[in-house]
Short mmCIF file of C-alpha atoms in Angstrom, two decimals:
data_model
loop_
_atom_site.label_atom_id
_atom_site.label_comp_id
_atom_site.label_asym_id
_atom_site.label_seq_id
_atom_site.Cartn_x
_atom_site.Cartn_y
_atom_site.Cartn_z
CA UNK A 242 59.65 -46.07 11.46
CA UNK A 243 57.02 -48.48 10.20
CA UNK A 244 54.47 -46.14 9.73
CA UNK A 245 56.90 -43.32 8.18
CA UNK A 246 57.51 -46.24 5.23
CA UNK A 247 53.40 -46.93 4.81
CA UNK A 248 53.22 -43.56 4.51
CA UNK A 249 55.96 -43.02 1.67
CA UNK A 250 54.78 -45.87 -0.31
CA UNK A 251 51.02 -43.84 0.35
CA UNK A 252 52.61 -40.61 -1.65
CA UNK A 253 54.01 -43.14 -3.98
CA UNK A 254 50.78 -44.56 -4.89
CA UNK A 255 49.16 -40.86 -5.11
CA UNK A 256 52.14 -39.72 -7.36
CA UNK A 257 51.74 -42.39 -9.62
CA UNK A 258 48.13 -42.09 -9.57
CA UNK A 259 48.13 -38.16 -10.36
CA UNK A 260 50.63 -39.16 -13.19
CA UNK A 261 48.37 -41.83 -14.65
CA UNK A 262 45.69 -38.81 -14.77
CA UNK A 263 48.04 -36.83 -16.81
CA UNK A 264 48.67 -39.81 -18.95
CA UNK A 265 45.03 -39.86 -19.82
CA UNK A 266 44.84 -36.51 -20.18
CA UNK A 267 41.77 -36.72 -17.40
CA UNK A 268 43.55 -33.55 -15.33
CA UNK A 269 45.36 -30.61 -16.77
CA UNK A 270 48.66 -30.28 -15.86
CA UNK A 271 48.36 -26.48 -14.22
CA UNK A 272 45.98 -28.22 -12.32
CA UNK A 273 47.70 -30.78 -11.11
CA UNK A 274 50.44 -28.95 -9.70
CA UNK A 275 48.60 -28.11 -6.78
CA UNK A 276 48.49 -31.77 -6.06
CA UNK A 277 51.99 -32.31 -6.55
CA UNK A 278 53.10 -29.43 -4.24
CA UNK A 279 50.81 -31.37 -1.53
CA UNK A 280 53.03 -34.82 -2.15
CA UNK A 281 55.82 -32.95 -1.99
CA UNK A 282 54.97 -31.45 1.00
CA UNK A 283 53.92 -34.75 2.83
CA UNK A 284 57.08 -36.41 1.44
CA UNK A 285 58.85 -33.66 3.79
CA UNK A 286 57.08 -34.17 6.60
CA UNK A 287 57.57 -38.31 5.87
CA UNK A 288 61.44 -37.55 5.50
CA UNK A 289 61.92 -34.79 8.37
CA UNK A 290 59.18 -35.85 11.30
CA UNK A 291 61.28 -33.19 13.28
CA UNK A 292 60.08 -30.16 11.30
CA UNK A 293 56.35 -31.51 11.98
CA UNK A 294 57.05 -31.21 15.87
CA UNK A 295 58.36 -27.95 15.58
CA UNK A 296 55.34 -26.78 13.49
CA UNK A 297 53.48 -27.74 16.08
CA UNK A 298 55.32 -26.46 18.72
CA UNK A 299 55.35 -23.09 16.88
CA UNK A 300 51.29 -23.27 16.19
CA UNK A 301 50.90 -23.68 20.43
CA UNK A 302 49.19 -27.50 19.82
CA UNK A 303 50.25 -30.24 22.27
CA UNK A 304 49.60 -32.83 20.10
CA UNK A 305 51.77 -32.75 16.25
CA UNK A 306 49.20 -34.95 14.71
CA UNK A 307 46.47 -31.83 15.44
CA UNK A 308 48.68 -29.45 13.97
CA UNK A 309 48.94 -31.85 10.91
CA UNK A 310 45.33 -32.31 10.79
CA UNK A 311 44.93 -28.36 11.05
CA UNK A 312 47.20 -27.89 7.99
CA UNK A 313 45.55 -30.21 6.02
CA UNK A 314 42.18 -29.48 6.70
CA UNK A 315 42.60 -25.72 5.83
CA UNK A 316 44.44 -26.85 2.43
CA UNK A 317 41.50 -28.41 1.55
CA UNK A 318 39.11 -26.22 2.53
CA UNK A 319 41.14 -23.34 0.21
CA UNK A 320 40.96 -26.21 -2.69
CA UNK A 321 37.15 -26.87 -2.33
CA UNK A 322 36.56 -23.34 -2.63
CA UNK A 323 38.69 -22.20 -5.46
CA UNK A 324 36.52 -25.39 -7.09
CA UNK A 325 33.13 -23.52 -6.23
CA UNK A 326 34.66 -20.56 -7.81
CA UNK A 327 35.65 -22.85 -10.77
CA UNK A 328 31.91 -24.03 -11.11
CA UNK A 329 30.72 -20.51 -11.23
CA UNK A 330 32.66 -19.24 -13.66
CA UNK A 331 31.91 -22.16 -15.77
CA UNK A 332 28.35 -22.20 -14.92
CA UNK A 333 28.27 -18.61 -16.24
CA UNK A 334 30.38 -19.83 -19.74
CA UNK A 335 27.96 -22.42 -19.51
CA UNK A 336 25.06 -19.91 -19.52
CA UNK A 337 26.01 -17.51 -22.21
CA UNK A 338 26.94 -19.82 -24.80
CA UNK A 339 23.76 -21.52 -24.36
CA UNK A 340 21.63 -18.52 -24.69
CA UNK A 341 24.32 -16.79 -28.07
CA UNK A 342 23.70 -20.59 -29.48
CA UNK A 343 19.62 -19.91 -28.80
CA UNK A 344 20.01 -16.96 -30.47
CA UNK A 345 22.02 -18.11 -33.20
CA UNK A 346 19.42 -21.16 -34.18
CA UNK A 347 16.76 -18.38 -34.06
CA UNK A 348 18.97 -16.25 -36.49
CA UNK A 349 19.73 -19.52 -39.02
CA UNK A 350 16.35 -20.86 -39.13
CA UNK A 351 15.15 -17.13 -40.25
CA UNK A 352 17.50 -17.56 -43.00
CA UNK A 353 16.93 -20.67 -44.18
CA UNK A 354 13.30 -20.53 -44.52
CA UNK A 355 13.70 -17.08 -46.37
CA UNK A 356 15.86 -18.46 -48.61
CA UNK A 357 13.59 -21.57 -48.90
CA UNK A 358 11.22 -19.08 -49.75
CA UNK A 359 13.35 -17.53 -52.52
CA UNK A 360 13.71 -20.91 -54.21
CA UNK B 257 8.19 2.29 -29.95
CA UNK B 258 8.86 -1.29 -30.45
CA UNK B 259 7.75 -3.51 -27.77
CA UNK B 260 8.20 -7.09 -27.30
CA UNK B 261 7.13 -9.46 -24.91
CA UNK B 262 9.17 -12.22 -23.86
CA UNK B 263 7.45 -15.25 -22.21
CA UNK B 264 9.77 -17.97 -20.47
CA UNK B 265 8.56 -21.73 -20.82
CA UNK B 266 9.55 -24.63 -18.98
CA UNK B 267 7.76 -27.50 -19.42
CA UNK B 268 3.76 -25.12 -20.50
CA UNK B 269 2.88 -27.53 -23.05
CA UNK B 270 -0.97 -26.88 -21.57
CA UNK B 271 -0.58 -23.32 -21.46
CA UNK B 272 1.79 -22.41 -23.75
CA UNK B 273 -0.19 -22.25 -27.31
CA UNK B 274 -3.51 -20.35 -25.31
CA UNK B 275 -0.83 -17.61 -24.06
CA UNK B 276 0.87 -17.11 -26.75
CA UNK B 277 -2.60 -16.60 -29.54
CA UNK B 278 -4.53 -14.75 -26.71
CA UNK B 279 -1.58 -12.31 -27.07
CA UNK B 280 -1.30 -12.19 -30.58
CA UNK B 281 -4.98 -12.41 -31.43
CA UNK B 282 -6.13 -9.56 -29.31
CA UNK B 283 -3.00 -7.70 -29.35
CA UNK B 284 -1.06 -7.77 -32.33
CA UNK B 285 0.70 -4.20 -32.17
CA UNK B 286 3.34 -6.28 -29.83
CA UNK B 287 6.09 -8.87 -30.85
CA UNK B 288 6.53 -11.54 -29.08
CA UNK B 289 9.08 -14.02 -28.27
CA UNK B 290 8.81 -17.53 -26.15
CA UNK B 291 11.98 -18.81 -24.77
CA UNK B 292 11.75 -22.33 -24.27
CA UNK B 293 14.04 -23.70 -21.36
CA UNK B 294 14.85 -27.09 -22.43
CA UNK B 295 11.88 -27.85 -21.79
CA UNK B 296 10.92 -31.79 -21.17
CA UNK B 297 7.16 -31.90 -22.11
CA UNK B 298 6.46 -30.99 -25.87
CA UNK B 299 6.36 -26.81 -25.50
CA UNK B 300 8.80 -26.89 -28.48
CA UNK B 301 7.12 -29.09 -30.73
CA UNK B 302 3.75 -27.16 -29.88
CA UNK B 303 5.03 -24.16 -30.79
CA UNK B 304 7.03 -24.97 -33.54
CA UNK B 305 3.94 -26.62 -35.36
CA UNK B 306 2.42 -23.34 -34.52
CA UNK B 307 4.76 -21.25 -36.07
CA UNK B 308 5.27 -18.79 -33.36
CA UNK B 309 8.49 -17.43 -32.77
CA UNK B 310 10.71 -19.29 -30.32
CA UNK B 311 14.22 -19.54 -28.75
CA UNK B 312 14.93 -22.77 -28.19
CA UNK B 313 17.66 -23.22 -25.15
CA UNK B 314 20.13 -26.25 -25.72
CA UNK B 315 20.16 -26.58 -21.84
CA UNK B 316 18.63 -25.78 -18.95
CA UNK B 317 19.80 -22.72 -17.49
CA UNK B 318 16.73 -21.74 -14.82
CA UNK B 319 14.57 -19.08 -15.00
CA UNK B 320 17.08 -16.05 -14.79
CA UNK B 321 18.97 -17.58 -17.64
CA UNK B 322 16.25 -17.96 -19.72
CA UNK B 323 15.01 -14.85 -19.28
CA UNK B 324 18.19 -12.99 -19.61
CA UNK B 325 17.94 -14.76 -23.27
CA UNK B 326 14.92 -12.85 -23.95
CA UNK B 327 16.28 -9.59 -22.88
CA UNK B 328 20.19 -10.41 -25.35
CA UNK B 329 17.35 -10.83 -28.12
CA UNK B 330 15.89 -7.34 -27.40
CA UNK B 331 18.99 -5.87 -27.06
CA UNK B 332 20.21 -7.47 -30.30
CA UNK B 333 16.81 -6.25 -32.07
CA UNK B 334 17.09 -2.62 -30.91
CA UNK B 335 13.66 -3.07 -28.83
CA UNK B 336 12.40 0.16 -27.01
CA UNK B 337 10.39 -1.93 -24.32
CA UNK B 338 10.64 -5.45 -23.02
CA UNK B 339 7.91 -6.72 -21.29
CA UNK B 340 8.17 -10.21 -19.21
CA UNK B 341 5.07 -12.38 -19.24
CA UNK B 342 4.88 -15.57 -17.67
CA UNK B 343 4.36 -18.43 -19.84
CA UNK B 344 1.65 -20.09 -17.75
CA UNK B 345 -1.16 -17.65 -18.33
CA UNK B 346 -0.91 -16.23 -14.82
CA UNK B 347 -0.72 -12.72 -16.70
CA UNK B 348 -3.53 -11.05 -18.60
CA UNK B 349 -2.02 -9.58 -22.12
CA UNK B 350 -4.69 -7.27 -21.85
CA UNK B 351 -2.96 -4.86 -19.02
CA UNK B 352 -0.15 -4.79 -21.89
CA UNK B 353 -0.70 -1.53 -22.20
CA UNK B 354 -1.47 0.09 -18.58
CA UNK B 355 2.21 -1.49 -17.96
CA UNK B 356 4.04 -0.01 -20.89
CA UNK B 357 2.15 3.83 -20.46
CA UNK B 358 4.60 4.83 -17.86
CA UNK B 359 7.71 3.84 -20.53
CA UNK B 360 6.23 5.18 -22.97
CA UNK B 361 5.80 8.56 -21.45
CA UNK B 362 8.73 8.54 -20.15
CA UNK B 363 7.67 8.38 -16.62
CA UNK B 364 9.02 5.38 -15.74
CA UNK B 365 12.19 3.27 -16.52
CA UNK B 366 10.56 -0.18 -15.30
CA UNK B 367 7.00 -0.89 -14.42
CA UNK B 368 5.52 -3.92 -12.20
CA UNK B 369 2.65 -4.96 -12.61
CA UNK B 370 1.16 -5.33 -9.17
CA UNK B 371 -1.20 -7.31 -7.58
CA UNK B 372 -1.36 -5.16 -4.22
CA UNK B 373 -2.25 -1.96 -5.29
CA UNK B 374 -6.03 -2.46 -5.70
CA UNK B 375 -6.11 -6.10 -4.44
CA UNK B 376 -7.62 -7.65 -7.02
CA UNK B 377 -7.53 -10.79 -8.67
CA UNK B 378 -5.55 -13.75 -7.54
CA UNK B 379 -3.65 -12.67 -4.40
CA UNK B 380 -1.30 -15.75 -3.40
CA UNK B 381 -1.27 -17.53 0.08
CA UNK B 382 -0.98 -15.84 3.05
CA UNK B 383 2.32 -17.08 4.15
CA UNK B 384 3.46 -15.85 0.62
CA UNK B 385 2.17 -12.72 1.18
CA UNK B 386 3.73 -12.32 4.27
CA UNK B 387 7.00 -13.47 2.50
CA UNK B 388 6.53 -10.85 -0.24
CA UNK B 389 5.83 -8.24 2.31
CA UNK B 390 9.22 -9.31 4.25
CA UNK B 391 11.08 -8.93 1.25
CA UNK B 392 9.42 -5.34 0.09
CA UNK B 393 10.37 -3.86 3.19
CA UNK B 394 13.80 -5.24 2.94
CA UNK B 395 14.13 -3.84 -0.36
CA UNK B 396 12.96 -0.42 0.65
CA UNK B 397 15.38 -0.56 3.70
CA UNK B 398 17.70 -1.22 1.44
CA UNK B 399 17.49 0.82 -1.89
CA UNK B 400 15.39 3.54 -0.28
CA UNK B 401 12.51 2.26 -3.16
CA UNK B 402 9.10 0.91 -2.36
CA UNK B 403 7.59 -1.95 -4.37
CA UNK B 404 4.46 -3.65 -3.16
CA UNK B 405 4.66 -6.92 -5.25
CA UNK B 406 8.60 -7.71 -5.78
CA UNK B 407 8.06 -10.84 -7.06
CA UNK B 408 6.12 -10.01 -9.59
CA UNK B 409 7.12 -11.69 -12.95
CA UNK B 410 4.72 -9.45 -15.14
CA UNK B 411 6.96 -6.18 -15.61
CA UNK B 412 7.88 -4.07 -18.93
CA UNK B 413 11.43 -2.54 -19.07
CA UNK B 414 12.93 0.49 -21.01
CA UNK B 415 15.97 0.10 -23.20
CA UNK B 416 18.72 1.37 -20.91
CA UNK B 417 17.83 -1.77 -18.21
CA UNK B 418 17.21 -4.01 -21.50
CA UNK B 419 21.08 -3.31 -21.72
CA UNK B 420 21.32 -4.05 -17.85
CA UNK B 421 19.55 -7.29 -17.44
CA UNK B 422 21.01 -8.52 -21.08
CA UNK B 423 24.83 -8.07 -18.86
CA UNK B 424 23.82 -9.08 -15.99
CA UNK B 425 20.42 -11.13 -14.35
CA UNK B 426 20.13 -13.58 -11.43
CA UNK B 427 20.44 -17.17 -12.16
CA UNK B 428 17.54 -18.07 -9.92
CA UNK B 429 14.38 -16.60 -8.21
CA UNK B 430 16.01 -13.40 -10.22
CA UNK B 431 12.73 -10.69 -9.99
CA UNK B 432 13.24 -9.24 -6.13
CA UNK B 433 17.37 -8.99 -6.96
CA UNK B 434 16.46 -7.43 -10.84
CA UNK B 435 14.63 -4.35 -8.77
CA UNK B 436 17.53 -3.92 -6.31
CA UNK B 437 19.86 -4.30 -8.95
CA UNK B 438 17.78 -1.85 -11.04
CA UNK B 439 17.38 0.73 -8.11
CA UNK B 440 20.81 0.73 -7.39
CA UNK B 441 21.67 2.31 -10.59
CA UNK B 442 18.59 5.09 -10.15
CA UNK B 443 16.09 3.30 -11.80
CA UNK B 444 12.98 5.25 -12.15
CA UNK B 445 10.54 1.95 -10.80
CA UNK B 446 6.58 1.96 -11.23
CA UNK B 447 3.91 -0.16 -9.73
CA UNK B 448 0.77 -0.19 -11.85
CA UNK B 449 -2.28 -2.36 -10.54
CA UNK B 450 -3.13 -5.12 -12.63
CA UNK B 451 -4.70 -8.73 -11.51
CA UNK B 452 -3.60 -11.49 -12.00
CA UNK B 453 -5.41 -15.18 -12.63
CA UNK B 454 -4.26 -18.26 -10.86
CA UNK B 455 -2.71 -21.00 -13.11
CA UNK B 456 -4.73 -23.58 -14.92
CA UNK B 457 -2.45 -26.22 -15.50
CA UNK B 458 0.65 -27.82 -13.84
CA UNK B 459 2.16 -26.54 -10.77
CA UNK B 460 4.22 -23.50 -9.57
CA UNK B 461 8.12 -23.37 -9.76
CA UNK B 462 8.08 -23.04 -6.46
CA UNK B 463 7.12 -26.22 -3.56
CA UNK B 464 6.90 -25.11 -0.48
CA UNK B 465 10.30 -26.32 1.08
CA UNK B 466 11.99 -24.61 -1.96
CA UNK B 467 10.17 -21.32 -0.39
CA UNK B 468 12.13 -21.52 2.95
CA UNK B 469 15.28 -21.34 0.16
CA UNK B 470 13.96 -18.90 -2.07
CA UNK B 471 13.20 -16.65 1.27
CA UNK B 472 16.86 -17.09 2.42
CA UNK B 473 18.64 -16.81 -0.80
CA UNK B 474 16.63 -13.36 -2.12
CA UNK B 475 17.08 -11.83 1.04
CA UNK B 476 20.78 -12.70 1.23
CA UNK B 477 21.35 -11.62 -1.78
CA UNK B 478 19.57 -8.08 -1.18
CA UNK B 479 21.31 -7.42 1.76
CA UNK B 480 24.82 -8.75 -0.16
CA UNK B 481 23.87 -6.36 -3.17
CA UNK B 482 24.52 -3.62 -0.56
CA UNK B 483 27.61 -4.89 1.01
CA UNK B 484 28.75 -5.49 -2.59
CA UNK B 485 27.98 -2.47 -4.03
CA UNK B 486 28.70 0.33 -1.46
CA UNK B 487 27.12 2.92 -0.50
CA UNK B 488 23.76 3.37 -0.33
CA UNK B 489 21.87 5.72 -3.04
CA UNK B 490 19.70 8.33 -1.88
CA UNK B 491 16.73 9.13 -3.57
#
């Protein structure tokens, strides 16, 4: 019982601290949802401990905490990697509007110092 | 035809300014273009003072990035030939020509300039070497297309893979993955035999420890290109 209460005020805290990030505007909000889903989803297990056990009984592990542990690791395993994916595509953002802006100085310098020249 | 060669910088304030007016001194019938990779050292400031023509990168990107910029600015100038020199005098200006003939004749679609066909020159460690050979006869297993030197940074490449490498280049150690990529699409690929000098000043992009990752990330990415891609091409 004692530990099912830690554990709500826990997803308290991480609610509050997800919504203090939105506050300052420090995550987007399509981005956060992800994170709220996960609250929401340890806030059921917190509330109904007997739907853990029969997760667990259903995955074939002994022990419920393993099957917890299971869940959560491959959650964030699928989150680091859609954030590698997220770098990429930046990275590659990242890389052409570097080399357009390259270009682009190239392109305005020519013009100034022809119309320098003009003067 | 309009030619131009495009030499990547990082950090070749010693080299740069030699490169660049032994190219335009003895051959003039070629444009050129440097792209300067953010560069920390004072390439910029020595060119600019210069006068030569220069893209200046706002950031970093590597060498693949920076050399893709070259190849967007050949595209965007409606160049017939683009010709990759490196910026640390490695490459002799004076086999400009011997590597654009094929192009020109339309015999070729890219040409490498090799350093293994008549073994001349500079020839790189052994344990490169061996590395290089590795990779060539991955390549060939591969794409069914043998190049001796596949690292190679001294190559000259018609308009149609201008286009190519202007969409799409590898972000790092790019020159193996640019022939595969290349090849895959029924590139028409020519060695010629040129030599090559060994660097005066500063170091190589590439420590050994960063070789064991260079090794494992080209080859990867050869065999990936193929899993990727599909099927393979028959020549």
């Amino acid at each position: 019982m004692e530990l099912r209460l830690v554990l709500l005020l826990g997803i308290a805290a991480y609610v509050a601290i997800i919504l203090h990030f939105l506050k300052k505007k420090k995550i987007a909000l399509r981005r956060s949802l992800l994170w709220f889903l996960l609250a929401f989803v340890l806030l059921i297990m917190d509330l109904f401990p007997g739907l853990v056990s029969l997760m667990a009984r259903l995955m074939g592990v002994q022990l419920t905490v393993n099957a917890v542990y299971i869940v959560l690791f491959f959650f964030v395993l699928t989150v680091s990697f859609s954030l590698s994916s997220a770098v990429t595509l930046l990275q590659d953002r990242n890389k052409a509007l570097t080399q357009r802006l390259a270009l682009m100085e190239d392109r305005l310098r020519a013009l100034e110092s022809r119309e320098d020249g003009e003067k | 035809m309009k030619a131009l060669v495009m030499i990547p910088a990082y950090n070749e304030g010693e080299n740069i300014v030699r490169v660049v007016e032994e190219l335009t001194r003895n051959h003039p019938q070629y444009d050129y273009v440097v792209m300067n990779d953010h560069s920390a050292d004072n390439t910029l400031r020595l060119c600019r003072e210069k006068g030569f023509n220069i893209l200046d990168l706002p950031c970093n990107l590597g060498i693949g990035g920076c050399v893709q910029t070259g190849y967007l600015y050949a595209l965007d100038r409606g160049y017939d030939i683009a010709i990759q020199m490196d910026g640390d005098g490695q490459h002799d200006p004076a086999f400009l020509d011997a590597l654009t003939a094929p192009l020109r004749a339309g015999e070729a679609d890219i040409a490498i300039g090799s350093r293994f066909l008549e073994k001349e020159g500079f020839q790189s460690s052994g344990m490169r070497r061996l590395g290089i050979r590795f990779l060539s006869w991955l390549i060939k297993t591969m794409t069914g297309v043998r190049i001796l030197d596949v690292t190679s940074g001294l190559r000259a490449v018609n308009r149609e893979y201008i286009a190519l490498y202007a969409r799409d280049y590898a972000d790092d150690y790019p020159e193996p993955e640019a022939i595969v990529a290349a090849a895959e699409r029924g590139a028409r690929i020519r060695e010629v035999p040129v030599t090559m000098r060994e660097r005066e000043h500063g170091t190589s992009s590439i420590s050994p420890l960063k070789s064991v990752y260079y090794m494992i990330k080209v080859s990867l990415a050869i065999v990936l290109y193929r899993v990727i891609n599909g099927r393979r091409r028959r020549t």
